[in-house]
mmCIF file of N, CA and C in Angstrom:
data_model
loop_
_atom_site.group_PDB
_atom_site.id
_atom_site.type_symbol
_atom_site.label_atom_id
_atom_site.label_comp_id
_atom_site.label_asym_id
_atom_site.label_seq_id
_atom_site.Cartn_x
_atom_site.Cartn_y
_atom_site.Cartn_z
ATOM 1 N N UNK A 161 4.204 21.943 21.763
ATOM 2 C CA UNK A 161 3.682 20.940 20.818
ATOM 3 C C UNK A 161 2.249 21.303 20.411
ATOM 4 N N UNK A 162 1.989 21.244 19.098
ATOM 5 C CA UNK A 162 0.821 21.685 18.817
ATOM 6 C C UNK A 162 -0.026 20.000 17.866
ATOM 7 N N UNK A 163 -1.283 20.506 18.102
ATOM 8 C CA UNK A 163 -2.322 19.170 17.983
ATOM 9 C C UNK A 163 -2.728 19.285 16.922
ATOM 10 N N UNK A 164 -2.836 18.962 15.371
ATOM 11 C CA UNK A 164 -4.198 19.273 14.575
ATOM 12 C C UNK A 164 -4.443 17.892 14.007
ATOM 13 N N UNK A 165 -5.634 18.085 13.158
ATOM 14 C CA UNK A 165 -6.013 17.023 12.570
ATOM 15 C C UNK A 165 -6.126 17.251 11.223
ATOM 16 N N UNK A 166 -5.732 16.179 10.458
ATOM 17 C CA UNK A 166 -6.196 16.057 8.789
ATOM 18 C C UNK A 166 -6.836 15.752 8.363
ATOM 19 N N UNK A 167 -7.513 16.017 7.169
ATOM 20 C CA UNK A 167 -8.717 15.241 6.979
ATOM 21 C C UNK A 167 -8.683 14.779 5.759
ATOM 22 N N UNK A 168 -7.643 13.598 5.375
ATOM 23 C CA UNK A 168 -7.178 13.170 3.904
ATOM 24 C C UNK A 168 -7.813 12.086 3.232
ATOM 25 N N UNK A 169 -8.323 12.415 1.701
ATOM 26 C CA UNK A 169 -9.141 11.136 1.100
ATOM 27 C C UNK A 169 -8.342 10.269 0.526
ATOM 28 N N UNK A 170 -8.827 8.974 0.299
ATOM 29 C CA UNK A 170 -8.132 8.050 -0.356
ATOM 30 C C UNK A 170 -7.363 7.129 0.135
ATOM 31 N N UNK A 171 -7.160 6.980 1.023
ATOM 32 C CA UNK A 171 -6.681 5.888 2.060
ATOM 33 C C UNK A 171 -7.194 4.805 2.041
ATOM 34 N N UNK A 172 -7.452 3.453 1.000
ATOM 35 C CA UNK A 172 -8.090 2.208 1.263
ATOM 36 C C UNK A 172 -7.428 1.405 1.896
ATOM 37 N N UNK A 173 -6.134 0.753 2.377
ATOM 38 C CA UNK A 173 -5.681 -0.237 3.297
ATOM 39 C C UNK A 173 -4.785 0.022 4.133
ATOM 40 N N UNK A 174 -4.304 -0.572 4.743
ATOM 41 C CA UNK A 174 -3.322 -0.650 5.435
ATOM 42 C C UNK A 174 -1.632 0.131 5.176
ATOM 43 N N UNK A 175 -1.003 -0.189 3.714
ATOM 44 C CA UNK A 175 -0.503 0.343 2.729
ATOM 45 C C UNK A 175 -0.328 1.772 2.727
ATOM 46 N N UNK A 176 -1.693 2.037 2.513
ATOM 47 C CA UNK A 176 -1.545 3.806 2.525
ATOM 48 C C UNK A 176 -1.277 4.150 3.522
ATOM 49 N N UNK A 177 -2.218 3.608 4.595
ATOM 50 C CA UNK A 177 -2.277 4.497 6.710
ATOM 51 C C UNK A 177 -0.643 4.453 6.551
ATOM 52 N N UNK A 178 0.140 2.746 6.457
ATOM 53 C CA UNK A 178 1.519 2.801 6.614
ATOM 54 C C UNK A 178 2.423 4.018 5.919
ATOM 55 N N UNK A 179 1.854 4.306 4.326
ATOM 56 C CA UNK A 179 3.055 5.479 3.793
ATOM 57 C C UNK A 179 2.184 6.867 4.199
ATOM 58 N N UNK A 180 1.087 6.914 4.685
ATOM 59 C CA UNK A 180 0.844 8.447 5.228
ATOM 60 C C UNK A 180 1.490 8.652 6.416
ATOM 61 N N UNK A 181 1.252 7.525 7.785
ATOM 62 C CA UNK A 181 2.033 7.378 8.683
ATOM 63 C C UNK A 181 3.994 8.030 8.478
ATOM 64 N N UNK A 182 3.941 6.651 7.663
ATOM 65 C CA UNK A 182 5.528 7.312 7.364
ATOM 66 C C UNK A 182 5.919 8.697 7.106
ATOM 67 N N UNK A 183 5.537 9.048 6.081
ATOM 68 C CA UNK A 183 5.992 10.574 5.090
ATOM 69 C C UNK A 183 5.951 11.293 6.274
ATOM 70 N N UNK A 184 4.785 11.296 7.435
ATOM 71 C CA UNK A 184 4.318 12.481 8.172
ATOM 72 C C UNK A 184 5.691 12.293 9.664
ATOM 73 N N UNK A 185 5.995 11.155 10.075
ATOM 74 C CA UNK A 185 6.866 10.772 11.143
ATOM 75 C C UNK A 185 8.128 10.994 10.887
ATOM 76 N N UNK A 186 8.596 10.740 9.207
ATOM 77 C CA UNK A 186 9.567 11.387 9.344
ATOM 78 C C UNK A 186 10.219 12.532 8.992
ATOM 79 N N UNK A 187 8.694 13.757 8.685
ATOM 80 C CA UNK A 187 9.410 15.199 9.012
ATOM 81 C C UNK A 187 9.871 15.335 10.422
ATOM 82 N N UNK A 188 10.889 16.316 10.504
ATOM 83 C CA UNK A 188 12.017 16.727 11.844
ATOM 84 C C UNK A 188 10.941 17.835 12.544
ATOM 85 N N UNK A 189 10.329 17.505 13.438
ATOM 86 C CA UNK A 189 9.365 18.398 14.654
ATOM 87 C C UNK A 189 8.301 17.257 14.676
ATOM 88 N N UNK A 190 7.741 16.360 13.522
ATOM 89 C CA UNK A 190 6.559 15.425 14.315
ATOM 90 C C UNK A 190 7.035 14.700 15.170
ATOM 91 N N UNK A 191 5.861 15.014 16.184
ATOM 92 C CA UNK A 191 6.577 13.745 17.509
ATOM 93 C C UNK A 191 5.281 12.851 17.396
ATOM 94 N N UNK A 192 4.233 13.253 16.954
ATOM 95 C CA UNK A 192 3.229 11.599 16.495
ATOM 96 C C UNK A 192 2.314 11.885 15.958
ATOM 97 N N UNK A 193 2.050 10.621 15.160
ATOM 98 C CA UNK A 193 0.812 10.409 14.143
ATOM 99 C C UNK A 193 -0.197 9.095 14.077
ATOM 100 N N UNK A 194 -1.573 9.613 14.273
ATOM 101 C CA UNK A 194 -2.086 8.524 14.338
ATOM 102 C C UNK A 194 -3.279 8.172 12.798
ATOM 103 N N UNK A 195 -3.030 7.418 12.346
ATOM 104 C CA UNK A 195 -4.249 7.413 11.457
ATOM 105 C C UNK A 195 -5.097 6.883 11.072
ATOM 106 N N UNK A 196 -6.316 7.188 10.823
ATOM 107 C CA UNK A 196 -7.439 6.090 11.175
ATOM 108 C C UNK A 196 -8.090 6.257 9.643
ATOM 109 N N UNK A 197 -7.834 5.135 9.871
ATOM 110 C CA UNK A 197 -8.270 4.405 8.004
ATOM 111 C C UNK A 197 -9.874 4.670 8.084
ATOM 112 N N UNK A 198 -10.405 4.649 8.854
ATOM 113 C CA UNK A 198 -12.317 4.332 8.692
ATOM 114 C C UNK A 198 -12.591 5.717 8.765
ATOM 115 N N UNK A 199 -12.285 6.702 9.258
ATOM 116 C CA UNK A 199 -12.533 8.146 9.380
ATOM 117 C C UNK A 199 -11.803 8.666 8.426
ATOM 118 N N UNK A 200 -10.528 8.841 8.104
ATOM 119 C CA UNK A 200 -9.425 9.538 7.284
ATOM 120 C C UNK A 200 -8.945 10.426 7.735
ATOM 121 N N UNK A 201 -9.702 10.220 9.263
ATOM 122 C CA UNK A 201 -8.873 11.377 10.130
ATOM 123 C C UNK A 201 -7.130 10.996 10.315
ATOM 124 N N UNK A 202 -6.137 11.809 10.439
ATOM 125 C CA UNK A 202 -4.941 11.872 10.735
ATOM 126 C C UNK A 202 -4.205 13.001 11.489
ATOM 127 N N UNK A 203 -4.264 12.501 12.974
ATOM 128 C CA UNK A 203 -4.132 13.232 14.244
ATOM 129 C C UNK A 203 -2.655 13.571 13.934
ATOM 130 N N UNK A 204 -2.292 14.772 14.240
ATOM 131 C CA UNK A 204 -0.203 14.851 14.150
ATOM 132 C C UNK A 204 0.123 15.742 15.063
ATOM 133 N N UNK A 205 0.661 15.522 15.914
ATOM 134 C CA UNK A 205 1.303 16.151 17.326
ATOM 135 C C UNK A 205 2.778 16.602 16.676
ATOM 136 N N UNK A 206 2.620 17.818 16.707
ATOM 137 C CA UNK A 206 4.226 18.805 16.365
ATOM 138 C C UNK A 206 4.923 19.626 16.847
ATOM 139 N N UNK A 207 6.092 19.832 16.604
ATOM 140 C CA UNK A 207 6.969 21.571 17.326
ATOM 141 C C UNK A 207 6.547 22.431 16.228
ATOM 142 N N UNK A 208 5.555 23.624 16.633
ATOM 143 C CA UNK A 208 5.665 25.021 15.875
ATOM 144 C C UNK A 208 6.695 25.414 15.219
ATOM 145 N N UNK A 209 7.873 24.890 15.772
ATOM 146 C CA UNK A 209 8.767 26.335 15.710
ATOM 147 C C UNK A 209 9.414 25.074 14.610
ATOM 148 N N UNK A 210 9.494 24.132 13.890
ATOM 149 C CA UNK A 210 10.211 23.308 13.809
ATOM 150 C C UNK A 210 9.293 22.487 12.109
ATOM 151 N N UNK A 211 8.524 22.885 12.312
ATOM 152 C CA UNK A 211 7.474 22.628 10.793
ATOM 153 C C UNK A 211 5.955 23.058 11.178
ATOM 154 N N UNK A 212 5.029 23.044 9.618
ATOM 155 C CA UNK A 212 3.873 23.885 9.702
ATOM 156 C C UNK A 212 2.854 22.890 9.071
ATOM 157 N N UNK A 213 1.739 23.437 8.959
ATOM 158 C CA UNK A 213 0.485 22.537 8.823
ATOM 159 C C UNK A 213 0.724 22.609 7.079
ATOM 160 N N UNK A 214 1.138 23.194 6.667
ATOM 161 C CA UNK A 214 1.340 23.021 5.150
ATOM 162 C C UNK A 214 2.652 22.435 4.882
ATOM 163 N N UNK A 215 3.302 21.875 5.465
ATOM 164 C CA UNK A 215 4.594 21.254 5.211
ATOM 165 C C UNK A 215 4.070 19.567 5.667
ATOM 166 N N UNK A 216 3.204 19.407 7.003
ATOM 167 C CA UNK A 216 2.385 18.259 6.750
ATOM 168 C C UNK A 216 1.294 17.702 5.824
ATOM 169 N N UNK A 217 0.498 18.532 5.430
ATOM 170 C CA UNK A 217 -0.129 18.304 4.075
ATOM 171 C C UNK A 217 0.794 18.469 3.083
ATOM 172 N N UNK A 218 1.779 18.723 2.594
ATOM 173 C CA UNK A 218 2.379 18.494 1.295
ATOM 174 C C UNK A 218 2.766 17.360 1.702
ATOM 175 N N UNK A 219 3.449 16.551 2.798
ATOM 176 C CA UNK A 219 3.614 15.256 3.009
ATOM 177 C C UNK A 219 3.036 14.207 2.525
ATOM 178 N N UNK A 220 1.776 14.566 3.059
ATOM 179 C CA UNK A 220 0.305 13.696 2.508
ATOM 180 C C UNK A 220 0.458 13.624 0.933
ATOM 181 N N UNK A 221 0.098 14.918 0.520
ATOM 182 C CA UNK A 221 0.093 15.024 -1.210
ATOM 183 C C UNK A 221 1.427 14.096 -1.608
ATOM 184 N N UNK A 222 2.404 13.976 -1.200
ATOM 185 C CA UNK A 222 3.019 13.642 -1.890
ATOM 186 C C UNK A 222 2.973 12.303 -1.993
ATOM 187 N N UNK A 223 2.614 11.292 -1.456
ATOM 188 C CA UNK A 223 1.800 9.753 -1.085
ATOM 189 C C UNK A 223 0.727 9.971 -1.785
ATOM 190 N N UNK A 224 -0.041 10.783 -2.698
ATOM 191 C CA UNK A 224 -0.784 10.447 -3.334
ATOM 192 C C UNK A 224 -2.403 10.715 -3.227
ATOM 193 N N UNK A 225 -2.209 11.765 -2.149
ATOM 194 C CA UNK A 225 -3.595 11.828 -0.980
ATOM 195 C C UNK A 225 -4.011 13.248 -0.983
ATOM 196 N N UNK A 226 -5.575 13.092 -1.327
ATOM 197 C CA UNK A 226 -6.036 14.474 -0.695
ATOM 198 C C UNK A 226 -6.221 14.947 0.456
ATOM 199 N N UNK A 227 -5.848 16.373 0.757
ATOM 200 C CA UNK A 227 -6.144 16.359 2.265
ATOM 201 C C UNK A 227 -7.049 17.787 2.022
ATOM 202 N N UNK A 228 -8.446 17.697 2.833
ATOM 203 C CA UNK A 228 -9.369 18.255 2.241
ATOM 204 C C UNK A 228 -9.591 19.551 3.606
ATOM 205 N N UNK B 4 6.700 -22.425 -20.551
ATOM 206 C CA UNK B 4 6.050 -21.522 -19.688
ATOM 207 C C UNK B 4 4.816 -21.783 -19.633
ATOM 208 N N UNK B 5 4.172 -21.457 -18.548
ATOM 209 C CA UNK B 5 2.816 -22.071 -18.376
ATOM 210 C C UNK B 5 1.898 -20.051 -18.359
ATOM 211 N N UNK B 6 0.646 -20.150 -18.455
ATOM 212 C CA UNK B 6 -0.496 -19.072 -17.707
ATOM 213 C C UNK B 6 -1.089 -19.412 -17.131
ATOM 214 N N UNK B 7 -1.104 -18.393 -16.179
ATOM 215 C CA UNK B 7 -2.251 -18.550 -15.651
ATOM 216 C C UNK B 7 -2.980 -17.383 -14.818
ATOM 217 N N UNK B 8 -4.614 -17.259 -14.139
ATOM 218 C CA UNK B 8 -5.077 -16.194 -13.585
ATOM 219 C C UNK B 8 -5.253 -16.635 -12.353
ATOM 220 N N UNK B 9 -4.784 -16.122 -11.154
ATOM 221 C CA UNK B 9 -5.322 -15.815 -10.084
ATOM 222 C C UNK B 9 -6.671 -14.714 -9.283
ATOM 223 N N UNK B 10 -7.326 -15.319 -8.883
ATOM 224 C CA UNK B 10 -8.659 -14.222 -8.682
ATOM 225 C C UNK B 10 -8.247 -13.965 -7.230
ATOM 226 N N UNK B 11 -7.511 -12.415 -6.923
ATOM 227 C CA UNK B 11 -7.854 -12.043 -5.739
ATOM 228 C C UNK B 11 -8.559 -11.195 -5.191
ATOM 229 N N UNK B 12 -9.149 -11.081 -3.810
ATOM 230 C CA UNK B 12 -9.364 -10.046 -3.082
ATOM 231 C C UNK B 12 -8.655 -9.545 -2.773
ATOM 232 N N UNK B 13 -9.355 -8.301 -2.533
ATOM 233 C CA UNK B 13 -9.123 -7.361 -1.067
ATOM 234 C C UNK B 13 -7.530 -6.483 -1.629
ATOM 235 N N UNK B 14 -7.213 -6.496 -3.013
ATOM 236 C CA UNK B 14 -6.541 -5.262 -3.706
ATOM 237 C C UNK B 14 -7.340 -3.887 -3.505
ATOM 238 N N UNK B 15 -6.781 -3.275 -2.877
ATOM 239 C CA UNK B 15 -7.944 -1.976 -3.203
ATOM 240 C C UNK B 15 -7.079 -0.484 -3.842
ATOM 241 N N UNK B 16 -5.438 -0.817 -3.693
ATOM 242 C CA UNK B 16 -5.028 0.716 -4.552
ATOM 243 C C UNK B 16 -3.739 -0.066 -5.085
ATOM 244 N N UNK B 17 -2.700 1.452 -5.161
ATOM 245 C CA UNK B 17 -1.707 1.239 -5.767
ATOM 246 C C UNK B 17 -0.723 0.605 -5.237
ATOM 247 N N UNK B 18 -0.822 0.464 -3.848
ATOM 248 C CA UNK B 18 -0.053 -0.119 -2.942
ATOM 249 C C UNK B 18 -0.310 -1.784 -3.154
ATOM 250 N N UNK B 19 -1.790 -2.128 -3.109
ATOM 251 C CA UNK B 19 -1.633 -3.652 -2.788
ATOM 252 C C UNK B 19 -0.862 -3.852 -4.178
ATOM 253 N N UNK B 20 -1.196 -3.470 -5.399
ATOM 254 C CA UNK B 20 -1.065 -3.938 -6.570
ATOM 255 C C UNK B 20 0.781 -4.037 -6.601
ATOM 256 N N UNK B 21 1.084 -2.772 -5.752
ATOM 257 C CA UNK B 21 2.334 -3.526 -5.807
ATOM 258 C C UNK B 21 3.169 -4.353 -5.432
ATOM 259 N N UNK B 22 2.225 -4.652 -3.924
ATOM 260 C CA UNK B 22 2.784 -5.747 -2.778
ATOM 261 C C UNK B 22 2.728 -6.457 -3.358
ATOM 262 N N UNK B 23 1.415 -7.388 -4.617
ATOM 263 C CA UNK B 23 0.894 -8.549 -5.075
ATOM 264 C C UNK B 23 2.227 -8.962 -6.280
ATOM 265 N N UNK B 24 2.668 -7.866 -6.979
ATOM 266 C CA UNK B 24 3.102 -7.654 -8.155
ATOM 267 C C UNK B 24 4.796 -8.134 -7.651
ATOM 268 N N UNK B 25 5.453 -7.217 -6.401
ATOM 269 C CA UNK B 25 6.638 -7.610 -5.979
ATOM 270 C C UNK B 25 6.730 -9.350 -5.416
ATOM 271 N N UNK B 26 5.749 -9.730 -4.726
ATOM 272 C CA UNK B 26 6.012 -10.918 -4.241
ATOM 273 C C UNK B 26 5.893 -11.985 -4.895
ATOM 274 N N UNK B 27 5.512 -11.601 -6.303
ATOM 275 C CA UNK B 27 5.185 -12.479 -7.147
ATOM 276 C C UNK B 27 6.369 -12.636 -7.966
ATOM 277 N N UNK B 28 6.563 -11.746 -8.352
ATOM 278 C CA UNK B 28 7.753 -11.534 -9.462
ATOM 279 C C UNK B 28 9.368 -11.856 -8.754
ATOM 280 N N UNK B 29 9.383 -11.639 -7.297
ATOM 281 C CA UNK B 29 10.762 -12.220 -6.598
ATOM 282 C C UNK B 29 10.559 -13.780 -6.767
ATOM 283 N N UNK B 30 9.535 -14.705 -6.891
ATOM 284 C CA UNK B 30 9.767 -15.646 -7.327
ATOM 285 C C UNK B 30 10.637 -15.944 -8.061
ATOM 286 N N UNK B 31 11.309 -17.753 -7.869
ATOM 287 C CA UNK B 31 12.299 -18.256 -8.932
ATOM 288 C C UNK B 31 11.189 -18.957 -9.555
ATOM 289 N N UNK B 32 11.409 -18.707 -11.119
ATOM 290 C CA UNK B 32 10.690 -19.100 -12.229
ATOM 291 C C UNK B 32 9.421 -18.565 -12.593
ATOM 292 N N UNK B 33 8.814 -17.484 -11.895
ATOM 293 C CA UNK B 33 7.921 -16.287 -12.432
ATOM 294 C C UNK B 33 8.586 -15.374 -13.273
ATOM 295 N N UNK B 34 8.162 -15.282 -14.819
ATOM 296 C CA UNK B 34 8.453 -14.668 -15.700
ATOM 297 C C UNK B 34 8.060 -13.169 -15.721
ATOM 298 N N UNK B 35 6.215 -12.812 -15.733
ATOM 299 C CA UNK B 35 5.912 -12.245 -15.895
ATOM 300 C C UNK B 35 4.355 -12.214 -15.292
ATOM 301 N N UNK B 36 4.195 -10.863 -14.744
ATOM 302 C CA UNK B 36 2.906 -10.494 -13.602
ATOM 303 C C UNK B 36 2.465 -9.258 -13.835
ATOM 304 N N UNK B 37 1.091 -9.214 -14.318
ATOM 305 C CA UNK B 37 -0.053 -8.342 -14.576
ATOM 306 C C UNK B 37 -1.308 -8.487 -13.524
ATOM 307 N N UNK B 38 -1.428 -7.182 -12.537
ATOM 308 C CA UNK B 38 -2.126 -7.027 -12.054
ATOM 309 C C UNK B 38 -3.466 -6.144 -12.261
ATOM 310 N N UNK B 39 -4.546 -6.537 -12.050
ATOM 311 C CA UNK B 39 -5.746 -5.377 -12.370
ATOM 312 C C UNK B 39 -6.288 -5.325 -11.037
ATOM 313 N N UNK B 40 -6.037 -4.130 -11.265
ATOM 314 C CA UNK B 40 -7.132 -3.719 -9.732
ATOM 315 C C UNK B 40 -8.302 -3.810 -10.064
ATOM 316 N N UNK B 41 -8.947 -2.977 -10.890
ATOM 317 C CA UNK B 41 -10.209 -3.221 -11.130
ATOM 318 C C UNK B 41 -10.626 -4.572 -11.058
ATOM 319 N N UNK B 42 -10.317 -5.671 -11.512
ATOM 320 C CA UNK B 42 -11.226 -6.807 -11.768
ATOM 321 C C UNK B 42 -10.612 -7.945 -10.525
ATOM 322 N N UNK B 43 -9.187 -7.513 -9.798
ATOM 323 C CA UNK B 43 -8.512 -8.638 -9.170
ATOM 324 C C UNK B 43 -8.211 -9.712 -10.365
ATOM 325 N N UNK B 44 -8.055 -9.548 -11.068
ATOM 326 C CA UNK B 44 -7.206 -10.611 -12.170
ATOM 327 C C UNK B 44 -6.061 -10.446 -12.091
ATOM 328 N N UNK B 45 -5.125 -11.315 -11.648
ATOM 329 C CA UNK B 45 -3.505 -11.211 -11.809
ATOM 330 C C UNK B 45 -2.800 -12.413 -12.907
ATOM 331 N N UNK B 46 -2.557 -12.201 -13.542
ATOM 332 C CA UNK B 46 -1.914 -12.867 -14.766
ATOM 333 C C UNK B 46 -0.765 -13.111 -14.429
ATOM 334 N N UNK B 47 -0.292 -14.712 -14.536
ATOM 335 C CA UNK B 47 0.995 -14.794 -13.906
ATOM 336 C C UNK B 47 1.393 -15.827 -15.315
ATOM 337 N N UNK B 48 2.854 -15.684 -16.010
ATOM 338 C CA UNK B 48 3.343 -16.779 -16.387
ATOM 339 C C UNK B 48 4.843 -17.216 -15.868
ATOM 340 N N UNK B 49 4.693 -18.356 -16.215
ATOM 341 C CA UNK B 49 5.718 -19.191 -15.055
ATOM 342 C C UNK B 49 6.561 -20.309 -15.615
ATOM 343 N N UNK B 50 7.709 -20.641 -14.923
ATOM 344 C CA UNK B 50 8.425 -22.023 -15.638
ATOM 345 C C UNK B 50 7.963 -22.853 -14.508
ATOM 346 N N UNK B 51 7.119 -23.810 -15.165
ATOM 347 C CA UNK B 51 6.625 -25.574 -14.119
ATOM 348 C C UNK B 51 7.315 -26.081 -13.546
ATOM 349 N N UNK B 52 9.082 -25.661 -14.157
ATOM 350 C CA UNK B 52 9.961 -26.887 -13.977
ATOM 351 C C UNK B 52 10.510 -26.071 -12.077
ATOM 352 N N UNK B 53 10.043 -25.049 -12.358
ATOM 353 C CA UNK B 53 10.515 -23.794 -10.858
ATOM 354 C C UNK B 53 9.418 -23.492 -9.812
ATOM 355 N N UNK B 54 8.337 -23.365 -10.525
ATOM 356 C CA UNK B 54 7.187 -23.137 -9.584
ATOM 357 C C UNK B 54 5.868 -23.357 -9.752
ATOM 358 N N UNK B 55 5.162 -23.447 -8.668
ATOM 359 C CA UNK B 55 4.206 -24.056 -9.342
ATOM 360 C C UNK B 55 3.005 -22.975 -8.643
ATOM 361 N N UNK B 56 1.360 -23.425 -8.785
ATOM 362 C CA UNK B 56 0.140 -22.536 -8.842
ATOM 363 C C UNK B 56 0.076 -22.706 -7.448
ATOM 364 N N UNK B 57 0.289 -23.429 -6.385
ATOM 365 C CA UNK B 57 0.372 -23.702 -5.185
ATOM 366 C C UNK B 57 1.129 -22.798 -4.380
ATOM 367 N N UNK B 58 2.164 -22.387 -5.073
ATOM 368 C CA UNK B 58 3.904 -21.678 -4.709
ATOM 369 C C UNK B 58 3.280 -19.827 -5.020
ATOM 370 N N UNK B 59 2.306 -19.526 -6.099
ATOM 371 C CA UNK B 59 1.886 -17.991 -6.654
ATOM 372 C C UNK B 59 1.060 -17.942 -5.310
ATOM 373 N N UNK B 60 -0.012 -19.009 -5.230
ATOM 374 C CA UNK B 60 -0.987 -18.723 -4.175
ATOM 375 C C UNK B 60 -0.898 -18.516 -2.988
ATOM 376 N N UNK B 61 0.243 -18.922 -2.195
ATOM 377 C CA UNK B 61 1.143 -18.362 -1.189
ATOM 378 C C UNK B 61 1.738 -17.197 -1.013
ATOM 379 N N UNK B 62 2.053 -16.991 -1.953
ATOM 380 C CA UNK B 62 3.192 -15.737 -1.742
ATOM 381 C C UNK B 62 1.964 -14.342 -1.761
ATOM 382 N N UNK B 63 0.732 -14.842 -2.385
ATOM 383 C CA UNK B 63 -0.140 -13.706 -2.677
ATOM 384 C C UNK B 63 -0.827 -13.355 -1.099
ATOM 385 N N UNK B 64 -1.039 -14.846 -0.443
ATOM 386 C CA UNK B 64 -1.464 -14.916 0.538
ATOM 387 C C UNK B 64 -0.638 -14.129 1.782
ATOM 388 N N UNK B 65 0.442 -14.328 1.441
ATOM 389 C CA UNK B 65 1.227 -13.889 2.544
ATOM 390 C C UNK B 65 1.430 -12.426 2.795
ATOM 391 N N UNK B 66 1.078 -11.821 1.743
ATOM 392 C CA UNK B 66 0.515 -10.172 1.235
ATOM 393 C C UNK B 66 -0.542 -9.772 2.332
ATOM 394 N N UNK B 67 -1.316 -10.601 2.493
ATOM 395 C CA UNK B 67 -3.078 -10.491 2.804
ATOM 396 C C UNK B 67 -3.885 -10.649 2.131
ATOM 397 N N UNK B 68 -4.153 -11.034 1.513
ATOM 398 C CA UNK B 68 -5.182 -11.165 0.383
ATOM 399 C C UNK B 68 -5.526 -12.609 -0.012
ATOM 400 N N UNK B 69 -6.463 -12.811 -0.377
ATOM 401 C CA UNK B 69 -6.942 -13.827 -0.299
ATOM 402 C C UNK B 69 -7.118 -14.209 -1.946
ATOM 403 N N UNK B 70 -6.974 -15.291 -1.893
ATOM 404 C CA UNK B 70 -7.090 -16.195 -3.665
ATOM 405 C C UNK B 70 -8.417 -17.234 -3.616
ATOM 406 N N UNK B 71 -9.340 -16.603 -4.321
ATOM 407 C CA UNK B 71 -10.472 -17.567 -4.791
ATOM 408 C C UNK B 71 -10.276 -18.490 -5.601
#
């Protein structure tokens, strides 16, 4: 399981954390996501072998979000 | 049909606008709902004989958001 962090803009409520949360939980290898609305940090615990750090940022993008 | 404006808070993207916009419009006897993010003006018109300004201000509430 590998650890990284995101660092995505545009997140104002609850709303977004919920559909960034989502999009990212239900690619097949995340096993968790945490995201913190006041930072824009978004922690995601994954299988390597199973998806990649650019298959989680296109997640993001696709909710509408930069991930910087 | 009646108008009228609701002044809310605490809209801040595309998401609240649509939470505000769906819970409004599943109303019986809400015709028609215009939301601005920018200003929190939500434009609601309505049949009296179905619902009333008491009945919009709830449902907005129940979103989160608050009605001045």
């Amino acid at each position: 399981m590998k650890n990284i962090t995101l660092d995505v803009k545009g997140m104002t409520c609850g709303h977004c954390k919920g559909a960034v949360n989502g999009a990212l939980t239900e690619l097949e290898g995340v096993d968790n996501v945490e995201v913190s609305l006041e930072t824009g940090k978004v922690d995601v615990s994954f299988d390597e072998s199973k998806v990649d750090q650019a298959k989680l940022k296109e997640a993001v993008e696709e909710q509408g979000y930069d991930v910087v």
